[in-house]
mmCIF file of C-alpha atoms and ligand atoms in Angstrom:
data_model
loop_
_atom_site.group_PDB
_atom_site.id
_atom_site.type_symbol
_atom_site.label_atom_id
_atom_site.label_comp_id
_atom_site.label_asym_id
_atom_site.label_seq_id
_atom_site.Cartn_x
_atom_site.Cartn_y
_atom_site.Cartn_z
ATOM 1 C CA MET A 1 -12.512 25.278 -5.874
ATOM 2 C CA THR A 2 -13.786 26.504 -9.207
ATOM 3 C CA VAL A 3 -13.231 24.805 -12.377
ATOM 4 C CA LYS A 4 -13.050 27.103 -15.706
ATOM 5 C CA LYS A 5 -15.976 26.467 -18.362
ATOM 6 C CA ARG A 6 -16.888 22.965 -19.325
ATOM 7 C CA PRO A 7 -20.890 22.982 -19.780
ATOM 8 C CA ILE A 8 -22.934 20.424 -19.470
ATOM 9 C CA ARG A 9 -26.225 22.554 -19.323
ATOM 10 C CA ASN A 10 -24.235 25.198 -18.199
ATOM 11 C CA ARG A 11 -22.872 23.124 -15.107
ATOM 12 C CA GLU A 12 -19.245 23.367 -14.277
ATOM 13 C CA LEU A 13 -17.700 19.633 -13.589
ATOM 14 C CA SER A 14 -15.808 19.273 -10.510
ATOM 15 C CA PRO A 15 -12.294 18.191 -10.491
ATOM 16 C CA GLU A 16 -13.022 14.648 -9.473
ATOM 17 C CA THR A 17 -15.245 14.420 -12.750
ATOM 18 C CA LEU A 18 -12.509 15.633 -14.819
ATOM 19 C CA ALA A 19 -9.836 13.555 -13.502
ATOM 20 C CA ALA A 20 -12.022 10.454 -13.674
ATOM 21 C CA GLN A 21 -12.921 10.976 -17.445
ATOM 22 C CA ALA A 22 -9.074 12.311 -18.286
ATOM 23 C CA LEU A 23 -11.012 15.360 -19.439
ATOM 24 C CA GLY A 24 -13.545 13.355 -21.278
ATOM 25 C CA TRP A 25 -11.082 12.303 -24.353
ATOM 26 C CA VAL A 26 -12.416 9.742 -26.618
ATOM 27 C CA ASP A 27 -10.352 8.488 -29.725
ATOM 28 C CA PRO A 28 -11.431 10.051 -32.678
ATOM 29 C CA ASP A 29 -10.911 7.277 -35.086
ATOM 30 C CA THR A 30 -12.157 4.331 -32.723
ATOM 31 C CA ARG A 31 -13.906 5.937 -30.415
ATOM 32 C CA ALA A 32 -12.232 4.276 -27.554
ATOM 33 C CA VAL A 33 -12.678 5.881 -24.034
ATOM 34 C CA VAL A 34 -9.079 4.960 -23.277
ATOM 35 C CA PRO A 35 -6.147 6.219 -25.157
ATOM 36 C CA PRO A 36 -3.636 3.941 -27.065
ATOM 37 C CA ILE A 37 -0.279 3.631 -26.817
ATOM 38 C CA HIS A 38 1.897 4.814 -29.676
ATOM 39 C CA PRO A 39 5.679 3.747 -29.077
ATOM 40 C CA SER A 40 6.781 5.230 -32.318
ATOM 41 C CA VAL A 41 9.641 7.848 -31.921
ATOM 42 C CA THR A 42 8.520 9.347 -35.021
ATOM 43 C CA THR A 43 5.539 10.344 -37.256
ATOM 44 C CA GLU A 44 5.371 10.546 -41.177
ATOM 45 C CA ARG A 45 5.531 14.050 -42.939
ATOM 46 C CA ASN A 46 3.348 14.860 -45.740
ATOM 47 C CA PRO A 47 5.202 15.359 -49.425
ATOM 48 C CA ASP A 48 5.082 19.399 -48.781
ATOM 49 C CA LEU A 49 6.767 18.726 -45.032
ATOM 50 C CA THR A 50 3.969 19.231 -43.067
ATOM 51 C CA TYR A 51 2.494 16.762 -40.502
ATOM 52 C CA SER A 52 -1.437 15.800 -40.786
ATOM 53 C CA ARG A 53 -1.118 13.692 -37.524
ATOM 54 C CA GLY A 54 1.290 13.530 -34.977
ATOM 55 C CA THR A 55 4.182 16.130 -34.140
ATOM 56 C CA GLY A 56 7.267 14.669 -35.471
ATOM 57 C CA TYR A 57 10.378 13.334 -33.304
ATOM 58 C CA MET A 58 9.413 12.140 -29.754
ATOM 59 C CA ARG A 59 12.160 14.139 -27.778
ATOM 60 C CA GLY A 60 10.927 17.319 -28.954
ATOM 61 C CA THR A 61 6.961 16.945 -28.518
ATOM 62 C CA PRO A 62 6.230 13.460 -26.812
ATOM 63 C CA GLU A 63 2.457 13.138 -28.126
ATOM 64 C CA SER A 64 1.845 10.312 -25.386
ATOM 65 C CA CYS A 65 2.394 12.867 -22.580
ATOM 66 C CA LEU A 66 -0.221 15.573 -24.025
ATOM 67 C CA GLN A 67 -3.152 14.057 -22.383
ATOM 68 C CA ALA A 68 -1.424 13.754 -18.777
ATOM 69 C CA GLU A 69 0.078 17.192 -19.097
ATOM 70 C CA ALA A 70 -3.361 18.776 -20.094
ATOM 71 C CA LEU A 71 -4.994 16.689 -17.128
ATOM 72 C CA LEU A 72 -2.575 17.697 -14.431
ATOM 73 C CA ALA A 73 -2.559 21.424 -15.677
ATOM 74 C CA LYS A 74 -6.567 21.453 -15.399
ATOM 75 C CA LEU A 75 -6.207 19.755 -11.969
ATOM 76 C CA GLU A 76 -3.641 22.537 -10.706
ATOM 77 C CA GLY A 77 -5.165 25.418 -12.111
ATOM 78 C CA GLY A 78 -2.211 25.874 -14.492
ATOM 79 C CA GLU A 79 -1.919 27.051 -18.220
ATOM 80 C CA ASN A 80 0.075 23.927 -19.369
ATOM 81 C CA ALA A 81 2.371 21.259 -17.719
ATOM 82 C CA LEU A 82 5.347 19.118 -18.913
ATOM 83 C CA MET A 83 6.108 15.772 -18.158
ATOM 84 C CA TYR A 84 9.481 14.398 -17.325
ATOM 85 C CA ALA A 85 11.261 11.148 -16.793
ATOM 86 C CA SER A 86 11.330 11.733 -12.837
ATOM 87 C CA GLY A 87 10.348 14.264 -10.284
ATOM 88 C CA MET A 88 13.986 15.203 -9.687
ATOM 89 C CA ALA A 89 14.369 15.669 -13.621
ATOM 90 C CA ALA A 90 11.264 18.433 -13.352
ATOM 91 C CA ILE A 91 12.753 19.946 -10.219
ATOM 92 C CA ALA A 92 16.168 20.259 -11.929
ATOM 93 C CA ALA A 93 14.644 21.591 -15.060
ATOM 94 C CA VAL A 94 13.219 24.451 -13.236
ATOM 95 C CA LEU A 95 16.145 25.291 -11.133
ATOM 96 C CA ARG A 96 18.120 25.166 -14.352
ATOM 97 C CA ALA A 97 16.329 28.371 -15.492
ATOM 98 C CA LEU A 98 18.331 30.539 -12.678
ATOM 99 C CA GLU A 99 22.007 31.838 -14.055
ATOM 100 C CA PRO A 100 25.200 32.163 -12.371
ATOM 101 C CA GLY A 101 24.664 35.455 -10.090
ATOM 102 C CA ASP A 102 21.169 35.063 -9.740
ATOM 103 C CA HIS A 103 20.054 34.509 -5.873
ATOM 104 C CA LEU A 104 17.763 31.749 -5.033
ATOM 105 C CA VAL A 105 15.602 31.266 -1.553
ATOM 106 C CA ALA A 106 14.721 27.992 -0.553
ATOM 107 C CA LEU A 107 13.410 26.270 2.365
ATOM 108 C CA ARG A 108 16.103 24.373 5.038
ATOM 109 C CA ASP A 109 13.560 21.314 5.345
ATOM 110 C CA LEU A 110 13.083 20.229 1.765
ATOM 111 C CA PHE A 111 12.652 17.101 0.011
ATOM 112 C CA ARG A 112 16.388 15.382 0.618
ATOM 113 C CA GLY A 113 17.077 15.073 -3.387
ATOM 114 C CA SER A 114 16.252 18.578 -4.053
ATOM 115 C CA LEU A 115 18.194 20.026 -0.982
ATOM 116 C CA LYS A 116 21.486 17.956 -2.447
ATOM 117 C CA TRP A 117 20.940 18.817 -6.062
ATOM 118 C CA ILE A 118 20.692 22.512 -5.130
ATOM 119 C CA GLN A 119 24.030 21.984 -3.082
ATOM 120 C CA LEU A 120 25.975 20.027 -5.551
ATOM 121 C CA ASN A 121 24.829 21.753 -8.653
ATOM 122 C CA LEU A 122 23.208 25.095 -8.206
ATOM 123 C CA ILE A 123 25.721 26.536 -6.019
ATOM 124 C CA PRO A 124 28.991 25.275 -7.767
ATOM 125 C CA TRP A 125 27.634 26.753 -10.684
ATOM 126 C CA GLY A 126 27.254 30.326 -9.258
ATOM 127 C CA VAL A 127 23.693 30.607 -7.972
ATOM 128 C CA ASP A 128 23.718 32.289 -4.798
ATOM 129 C CA VAL A 129 21.505 30.273 -2.280
ATOM 130 C CA ASP A 130 19.857 31.226 1.143
ATOM 131 C CA PHE A 131 18.154 28.586 3.233
ATOM 132 C CA VAL A 132 15.390 29.748 5.424
ATOM 133 C CA ALA A 133 13.072 28.466 8.349
ATOM 134 C CA ASN A 134 10.145 26.300 6.859
ATOM 135 C CA ASP A 135 7.719 28.054 9.478
ATOM 136 C CA ASP A 136 8.967 31.733 10.003
ATOM 137 C CA ILE A 137 8.103 34.117 7.301
ATOM 138 C CA ASP A 138 9.888 36.595 8.878
ATOM 139 C CA ASP A 139 12.837 34.596 8.400
ATOM 140 C CA LEU A 140 11.718 34.339 4.514
ATOM 141 C CA ALA A 141 11.471 37.829 4.365
ATOM 142 C CA ARG A 142 15.025 38.823 5.693
ATOM 143 C CA ALA A 143 16.325 36.811 3.063
ATOM 144 C CA MET A 144 14.961 38.344 0.257
ATOM 145 C CA ARG A 145 17.322 40.533 -1.842
ATOM 146 C CA PRO A 146 14.836 42.582 -4.177
ATOM 147 C CA GLY A 147 15.992 42.504 -7.938
ATOM 148 C CA LYS A 148 18.558 39.945 -6.995
ATOM 149 C CA THR A 149 16.376 37.222 -5.721
ATOM 150 C CA LYS A 150 15.063 35.413 -8.753
ATOM 151 C CA MET A 151 13.390 32.289 -7.329
ATOM 152 C CA VAL A 152 11.843 31.162 -3.726
ATOM 153 C CA TYR A 153 11.295 27.479 -3.509
ATOM 154 C CA LEU A 154 8.671 25.846 -1.198
ATOM 155 C CA GLU A 155 7.407 22.501 -0.237
ATOM 156 C CA THR A 156 4.604 22.197 2.229
ATOM 157 C CA PRO A 157 3.975 19.868 4.166
ATOM 158 C CA SER A 158 7.713 19.127 4.321
ATOM 159 C CA ASN A 159 8.972 15.664 3.974
ATOM 160 C CA PRO A 160 9.361 13.903 6.464
ATOM 161 C CA THR A 161 9.055 16.002 9.598
ATOM 162 C CA PHE A 162 5.546 17.676 7.908
ATOM 163 C CA GLU A 163 6.766 21.628 8.803
ATOM 164 C CA ILE A 164 3.661 23.757 7.309
ATOM 165 C CA VAL A 165 4.646 26.943 5.032
ATOM 166 C CA ASP A 166 2.063 29.353 5.015
ATOM 167 C CA LEU A 167 1.932 29.493 1.201
ATOM 168 C CA ALA A 168 -0.481 32.812 0.498
ATOM 169 C CA ALA A 169 2.195 34.777 3.050
ATOM 170 C CA ALA A 170 5.626 33.464 1.368
ATOM 171 C CA ILE A 171 4.140 33.852 -1.886
ATOM 172 C CA LYS A 172 3.507 37.429 -1.187
ATOM 173 C CA VAL A 173 6.890 38.184 0.650
ATOM 174 C CA ALA A 174 8.730 36.617 -2.733
ATOM 175 C CA HIS A 175 6.599 38.572 -5.255
ATOM 176 C CA ASP A 176 7.020 41.666 -3.454
ATOM 177 C CA ALA A 177 10.644 41.466 -4.089
ATOM 178 C CA GLY A 178 10.212 40.276 -7.732
ATOM 179 C CA ALA A 179 11.004 36.749 -7.302
ATOM 180 C CA LEU A 180 9.192 33.822 -8.844
ATOM 181 C CA VAL A 181 7.583 31.199 -6.517
ATOM 182 C CA VAL A 182 8.166 27.327 -7.366
ATOM 183 C CA VAL A 183 6.086 24.998 -4.843
ATOM 184 C CA ASP A 184 6.847 21.040 -4.896
ATOM 185 C CA ASN A 185 3.015 19.849 -4.545
ATOM 186 C CA THR A 186 4.024 16.146 -4.186
ATOM 187 C CA VAL A 187 2.969 15.486 -0.855
ATOM 188 C CA PRO A 188 -0.836 17.672 -0.591
ATOM 189 C CA THR A 189 -1.328 17.139 -4.385
ATOM 190 C CA PRO A 190 -3.916 19.314 -6.236
ATOM 191 C CA VAL A 191 -6.709 17.471 -4.304
ATOM 192 C CA LEU A 192 -5.669 19.042 -0.820
ATOM 193 C CA THR A 193 -3.619 22.425 -1.887
ATOM 194 C CA ARG A 194 -3.577 24.184 -5.158
ATOM 195 C CA PRO A 195 -0.536 26.410 -4.896
ATOM 196 C CA ILE A 196 -1.294 28.480 -8.433
ATOM 197 C CA GLU A 197 -4.493 29.536 -7.116
ATOM 198 C CA LEU A 198 -2.890 30.998 -3.989
ATOM 199 C CA GLY A 199 -0.440 32.776 -6.752
ATOM 200 C CA ALA A 200 2.473 30.846 -6.827
ATOM 201 C CA ASP A 201 4.132 30.585 -10.330
ATOM 202 C CA LEU A 202 5.199 27.275 -11.039
ATOM 203 C CA VAL A 203 4.246 23.920 -9.303
ATOM 204 C CA VAL A 204 6.617 20.915 -9.660
ATOM 205 C CA HIS A 205 5.575 17.251 -8.954
ATOM 206 C CA SER A 206 7.301 13.424 -8.182
ATOM 207 C CA ALA A 207 4.326 12.274 -9.988
ATOM 208 C CA THR A 208 5.674 8.867 -8.998
ATOM 209 C CA LYS A 209 3.970 9.303 -6.039
ATOM 210 C CA TYR A 210 0.471 10.182 -5.584
ATOM 211 C CA LEU A 211 -0.438 11.284 -9.074
ATOM 212 C CA ASN A 212 0.239 7.531 -10.323
ATOM 213 C CA GLY A 213 -0.207 6.131 -7.155
ATOM 214 C CA HIS A 214 0.786 2.904 -7.939
ATOM 215 C CA SER A 215 4.323 2.371 -7.114
ATOM 216 C CA ASP A 216 5.197 1.359 -11.078
ATOM 217 C CA VAL A 217 6.021 4.486 -12.680
ATOM 218 C CA LEU A 218 8.891 6.935 -12.044
ATOM 219 C CA ALA A 219 8.048 10.598 -13.488
ATOM 220 C CA GLY A 220 7.925 14.137 -12.838
ATOM 221 C CA ALA A 221 5.798 17.205 -14.020
ATOM 222 C CA VAL A 222 6.469 20.831 -13.914
ATOM 223 C CA VAL A 223 3.066 23.005 -14.049
ATOM 224 C CA PHE A 224 3.069 26.796 -15.382
ATOM 225 C CA GLY A 225 0.746 29.390 -13.837
ATOM 226 C CA ALA A 226 -0.237 32.142 -16.004
ATOM 227 C CA GLU A 227 2.670 34.561 -16.191
ATOM 228 C CA THR A 228 5.209 32.113 -17.062
ATOM 229 C CA LYS A 229 5.074 32.251 -20.847
ATOM 230 C CA SER A 230 8.737 32.768 -21.746
ATOM 231 C CA LEU A 231 9.930 30.377 -19.074
ATOM 232 C CA HIS A 232 7.545 27.767 -20.259
ATOM 233 C CA GLU A 233 9.431 28.205 -23.934
ATOM 234 C CA ARG A 234 12.947 28.101 -22.330
ATOM 235 C CA ILE A 235 12.269 25.166 -20.205
ATOM 236 C CA LEU A 236 10.637 23.292 -23.008
ATOM 237 C CA GLU A 237 13.212 24.210 -25.149
ATOM 238 C CA LEU A 238 15.693 22.421 -22.967
ATOM 239 C CA ARG A 239 13.425 19.345 -22.750
ATOM 240 C CA HIS A 240 13.687 19.088 -26.149
ATOM 241 C CA LEU A 241 17.501 19.096 -26.388
ATOM 242 C CA GLU A 242 18.116 17.135 -23.371
ATOM 243 C CA GLY A 243 15.290 14.393 -23.576
ATOM 244 C CA ALA A 244 14.642 13.790 -19.760
ATOM 245 C CA ILE A 245 11.018 13.189 -21.257
ATOM 246 C CA LEU A 246 8.720 10.355 -19.581
ATOM 247 C CA GLY A 247 8.022 7.565 -22.168
ATOM 248 C CA PRO A 248 4.971 6.590 -23.936
ATOM 249 C CA PHE A 249 4.058 3.451 -21.669
ATOM 250 C CA GLU A 250 4.813 5.246 -18.462
ATOM 251 C CA ALA A 251 2.437 8.328 -19.632
ATOM 252 C CA TRP A 252 0.027 5.863 -20.101
ATOM 253 C CA LEU A 253 -0.178 4.245 -16.935
ATOM 254 C CA LEU A 254 0.207 7.650 -15.402
ATOM 255 C CA LEU A 255 -2.615 8.833 -17.085
ATOM 256 C CA ARG A 256 -4.750 5.827 -15.633
ATOM 257 C CA GLY A 257 -3.494 6.549 -12.287
ATOM 258 C CA MET A 258 -4.531 9.967 -12.377
ATOM 259 C CA ARG A 259 -8.120 8.966 -13.021
ATOM 260 C CA THR A 260 -8.101 7.504 -9.530
ATOM 261 C CA LEU A 261 -6.251 10.283 -7.617
ATOM 262 C CA TYR A 262 -9.078 12.055 -5.760
ATOM 263 C CA LEU A 263 -10.685 8.573 -4.381
ATOM 264 C CA ARG A 264 -6.760 7.493 -3.505
ATOM 265 C CA VAL A 265 -5.464 10.810 -1.967
ATOM 266 C CA GLN A 266 -9.078 11.429 0.189
ATOM 267 C CA GLN A 267 -9.083 7.924 1.451
ATOM 268 C CA ALA A 268 -5.022 7.881 2.511
ATOM 269 C CA ALA A 269 -5.888 11.338 4.117
ATOM 270 C CA ALA A 270 -8.617 10.322 6.263
ATOM 271 C CA SER A 271 -6.941 7.220 7.193
ATOM 272 C CA ALA A 272 -3.390 9.060 8.210
ATOM 273 C CA GLN A 273 -5.917 11.107 10.310
ATOM 274 C CA GLN A 274 -7.076 8.090 12.089
ATOM 275 C CA ILE A 275 -3.509 6.426 12.576
ATOM 276 C CA ALA A 276 -1.924 9.652 13.645
ATOM 277 C CA GLU A 277 -4.571 10.229 16.297
ATOM 278 C CA TYR A 278 -4.157 6.746 17.501
ATOM 279 C CA LEU A 279 -0.317 7.134 17.434
ATOM 280 C CA ASP A 280 -0.503 10.535 19.187
ATOM 281 C CA GLN A 281 -2.204 8.687 22.223
ATOM 282 C CA HIS A 282 0.042 5.767 22.065
ATOM 283 C CA PRO A 283 2.285 5.339 25.147
ATOM 284 C CA LYS A 284 5.307 4.272 23.232
ATOM 285 C CA VAL A 285 4.966 7.075 20.779
ATOM 286 C CA THR A 286 6.582 9.950 22.212
ATOM 287 C CA ARG A 287 5.513 12.221 19.326
ATOM 288 C CA SER A 288 3.201 11.818 16.291
ATOM 289 C CA LEU A 289 4.140 14.607 13.479
ATOM 290 C CA TYR A 290 0.599 15.162 11.077
ATOM 291 C CA PRO A 291 -0.616 18.616 10.542
ATOM 292 C CA GLY A 292 -4.047 17.242 10.908
ATOM 293 C CA LEU A 293 -3.627 16.967 14.492
ATOM 294 C CA ARG A 294 -4.381 19.930 16.763
ATOM 295 C CA GLY A 295 -1.501 20.399 18.538
ATOM 296 C CA HIS A 296 0.837 20.307 15.469
ATOM 297 C CA PRO A 297 2.245 23.716 15.114
ATOM 298 C CA GLY A 298 1.046 24.528 11.831
ATOM 299 C CA HIS A 299 -2.336 23.300 12.166
ATOM 300 C CA GLU A 300 -3.917 26.514 11.638
ATOM 301 C CA ILE A 301 -2.291 27.277 8.345
ATOM 302 C CA ALA A 302 -2.867 23.804 7.157
ATOM 303 C CA LYS A 303 -6.656 24.089 8.008
ATOM 304 C CA ARG A 304 -6.730 27.271 5.958
ATOM 305 C CA GLN A 305 -4.752 25.956 2.825
ATOM 306 C CA MET A 306 -5.553 22.243 2.477
ATOM 307 C CA ASN A 307 -8.885 21.385 1.232
ATOM 308 C CA GLY A 308 -10.556 18.309 2.601
ATOM 309 C CA GLY A 309 -7.647 16.758 4.463
ATOM 310 C CA PHE A 310 -3.948 16.896 5.689
ATOM 311 C CA GLY A 311 -2.628 14.290 3.350
ATOM 312 C CA GLY A 312 -1.373 10.888 3.623
ATOM 313 C CA LEU A 313 1.741 10.913 5.098
ATOM 314 C CA LEU A 314 2.705 11.001 8.647
ATOM 315 C CA SER A 315 6.034 10.679 11.093
ATOM 316 C CA PHE A 316 5.995 9.613 14.336
ATOM 317 C CA ARG A 317 8.661 9.413 17.195
ATOM 318 C CA LEU A 318 9.970 6.408 19.244
ATOM 319 C CA ALA A 319 11.999 6.302 22.437
ATOM 320 C CA ASP A 320 15.559 5.903 20.377
ATOM 321 C CA GLN A 321 16.562 4.508 16.871
ATOM 322 C CA GLU A 322 16.839 0.997 18.128
ATOM 323 C CA SER A 323 13.017 1.270 18.555
ATOM 324 C CA ALA A 324 12.529 2.711 15.273
ATOM 325 C CA ILE A 325 14.306 -0.373 13.700
ATOM 326 C CA THR A 326 12.510 -2.989 15.704
ATOM 327 C CA LEU A 327 9.372 -1.432 15.008
ATOM 328 C CA GLN A 328 9.486 -1.344 11.239
ATOM 329 C CA GLY A 329 11.108 -5.003 11.303
ATOM 330 C CA ARG A 330 7.948 -6.502 13.312
ATOM 331 C CA LEU A 331 5.032 -5.114 11.027
ATOM 332 C CA GLU A 332 3.300 -7.809 8.920
ATOM 333 C CA LEU A 333 1.201 -5.835 6.662
ATOM 334 C CA ILE A 334 2.752 -2.775 5.968
ATOM 335 C CA LYS A 335 5.581 -2.788 3.633
ATOM 336 C CA ARG A 336 9.491 -1.662 4.495
ATOM 337 C CA ALA A 337 9.880 0.241 1.489
ATOM 338 C CA THR A 338 11.181 3.861 0.236
ATOM 339 C CA SER A 339 8.498 5.733 -1.670
ATOM 340 C CA LEU A 340 5.251 7.174 -0.981
ATOM 341 C CA GLY A 341 1.833 7.855 -2.482
ATOM 342 C CA GLY A 342 1.417 4.258 -3.282
ATOM 343 C CA VAL A 343 -2.237 2.312 -2.804
ATOM 344 C CA GLU A 344 -0.185 0.216 -0.390
ATOM 345 C CA SER A 345 1.275 1.318 2.971
ATOM 346 C CA LEU A 346 5.190 2.065 3.130
ATOM 347 C CA ILE A 347 7.199 2.771 6.318
ATOM 348 C CA GLU A 348 10.994 3.612 6.722
ATOM 349 C CA PRO A 349 12.597 4.820 9.249
ATOM 350 C CA THR A 350 15.443 7.611 9.134
ATOM 351 C CA LYS A 351 18.415 6.343 7.431
ATOM 352 C CA ASP A 352 21.064 9.547 7.553
ATOM 353 C CA ASN A 353 21.019 12.926 7.606
ATOM 354 C CA GLU A 354 23.189 13.734 4.689
ATOM 355 C CA TRP A 355 22.895 16.730 2.795
ATOM 356 C CA ARG A 356 20.175 18.323 5.405
ATOM 357 C CA PHE A 357 20.316 21.594 7.216
ATOM 358 C CA VAL A 358 17.803 20.505 9.607
ATOM 359 C CA PRO A 359 18.555 16.874 10.962
ATOM 360 C CA VAL A 360 15.891 14.470 11.267
ATOM 361 C CA PRO A 361 15.534 12.556 14.571
ATOM 362 C CA LEU A 362 17.162 9.003 14.442
ATOM 363 C CA ASP A 363 13.999 7.386 16.402
ATOM 364 C CA LEU A 364 11.651 9.071 13.246
ATOM 365 C CA VAL A 365 9.544 6.537 11.486
ATOM 366 C CA ARG A 366 7.511 7.671 8.302
ATOM 367 C CA LEU A 367 4.477 6.098 7.118
ATOM 368 C CA SER A 368 2.967 6.552 3.662
ATOM 369 C CA VAL A 369 -0.727 5.613 4.414
ATOM 370 C CA GLY A 370 -2.108 3.537 1.297
ATOM 371 C CA ILE A 371 -5.561 2.833 1.049
ATOM 372 C CA GLU A 372 -6.043 -0.484 2.871
ATOM 373 C CA ASP A 373 -8.584 -0.504 5.772
ATOM 374 C CA PRO A 374 -7.348 1.803 8.340
ATOM 375 C CA ASP A 375 -8.036 -0.419 10.861
ATOM 376 C CA ASP A 376 -5.973 -3.152 9.379
ATOM 377 C CA LEU A 377 -3.040 -0.832 9.486
ATOM 378 C CA ILE A 378 -3.801 0.236 12.975
ATOM 379 C CA ALA A 379 -3.821 -3.296 13.994
ATOM 380 C CA ASP A 380 -0.378 -3.957 12.110
ATOM 381 C CA LEU A 381 1.208 -0.906 14.351
ATOM 382 C CA ALA A 382 -0.503 -2.213 17.444
ATOM 383 C CA GLN A 383 1.127 -5.364 17.446
ATOM 384 C CA ALA A 384 4.701 -4.054 16.441
ATOM 385 C CA LEU A 385 4.296 -1.288 19.131
ATOM 386 C CA GLU A 386 3.192 -3.920 21.573
ATOM 387 C CA ALA A 387 6.554 -5.768 21.303
ATOM 388 C CA LEU A 388 8.711 -2.625 22.085
HETATM 389 C C1 PLP B 401 8.471 15.602 -2.328
HETATM 390 C C2 PLP B 401 9.483 15.077 -3.453
HETATM 391 N N1 PLP B 401 9.532 15.693 -4.324
HETATM 392 C C3 PLP B 401 10.544 15.347 -5.513
HETATM 393 C C4 PLP B 401 10.868 13.790 -5.280
HETATM 394 C C5 PLP B 401 11.735 13.240 -6.451
HETATM 395 O O1 PLP B 401 11.099 12.567 -7.090
HETATM 396 P P1 PLP B 401 11.184 10.975 -8.110
HETATM 397 O O2 PLP B 401 11.556 10.126 -7.269
HETATM 398 O O3 PLP B 401 10.157 11.040 -8.922
HETATM 399 O O4 PLP B 401 12.364 11.762 -8.935
HETATM 400 C C6 PLP B 401 10.286 12.955 -4.430
HETATM 401 C C7 PLP B 401 10.803 11.736 -3.922
HETATM 402 O O5 PLP B 401 10.710 11.018 -2.738
HETATM 403 C C8 PLP B 401 9.808 13.736 -2.977
HETATM 404 O O6 PLP B 401 9.205 12.999 -2.140
#
């Protein structure tokens, strides 16, 4: 990965360093290496109506988000980024850039909230939508309507079935037809995949997950690639008008979380690989779904487009739904909770298949691997599996 000039005796700093130091920011007044929290929703104007510090009203320019936005844009290789009050607020902000009559092509197997939002809001609003198979570029190519398809919406690895999209190939198909490409990069994070480097126009995130990493902030982000100036202006204006921004306390916590992003994601991915391999050979597990396993249908593509690991999330299947519910009930260390990307491991069996085109098997359990000792996590899974 190349990071643009930031010379220390001509050395280009790695993203790990840029993240750890939050781009090297130091408070100009106090020389503090951690930013202050400014809860004020407004800043005072000079008599001539200019601002010497601050930027006015918080809904328009949330000053406290600027550092987190700059850091995320840098890590994703984007031009700029906008923070939102949740991942869904960020995703909705991007999808609402479509007009009635436009055509959207989206993957069939997406995060359930995105699928539901498209079905509940975008289609009734008059946007024409086609859903295509995640792992079939020909299906994507067939759905494209040159001149009419305005956006292609992708996610890889998909959550919770971990299908892999060949991003470079999908982006080429979309661009050949004149469509903009949006990638939800929540699961791999820029540590493992950089869609903008592969040609994507926009990246969206649930920053609630790995970016913050501590299960204590709800946040979202949109990152803009090089050719998206007018879209950035439009989406920024809408954020200003609607106010789905991240508050100052949450922005502060998010920036703190992002400083350890690389260590956390690398550890979670290494542990997930070990756990997926353990589950793969366990007699009571019928299938272990993780792109890091050689037998995974998307393994070769994932190896090419993911850098340094296959992510901290995995799923596995058991004999039936009852076994899945029993297993999670017997765990002693891993927490039974919704969400992913935190430092603590969380487990969740499939609850329902509402809004999905590709039903998730009811015997499936999703595990978000944290940064605990993987041997402790395996011991917990082993004792729960033994009891089945
Ligand atoms: C891949 C993905 N995208 C988006 C979201 C939505 O994010 P939020 O819960 O921050 O609104 C989630 C939440 O689980 C997710 O897993």
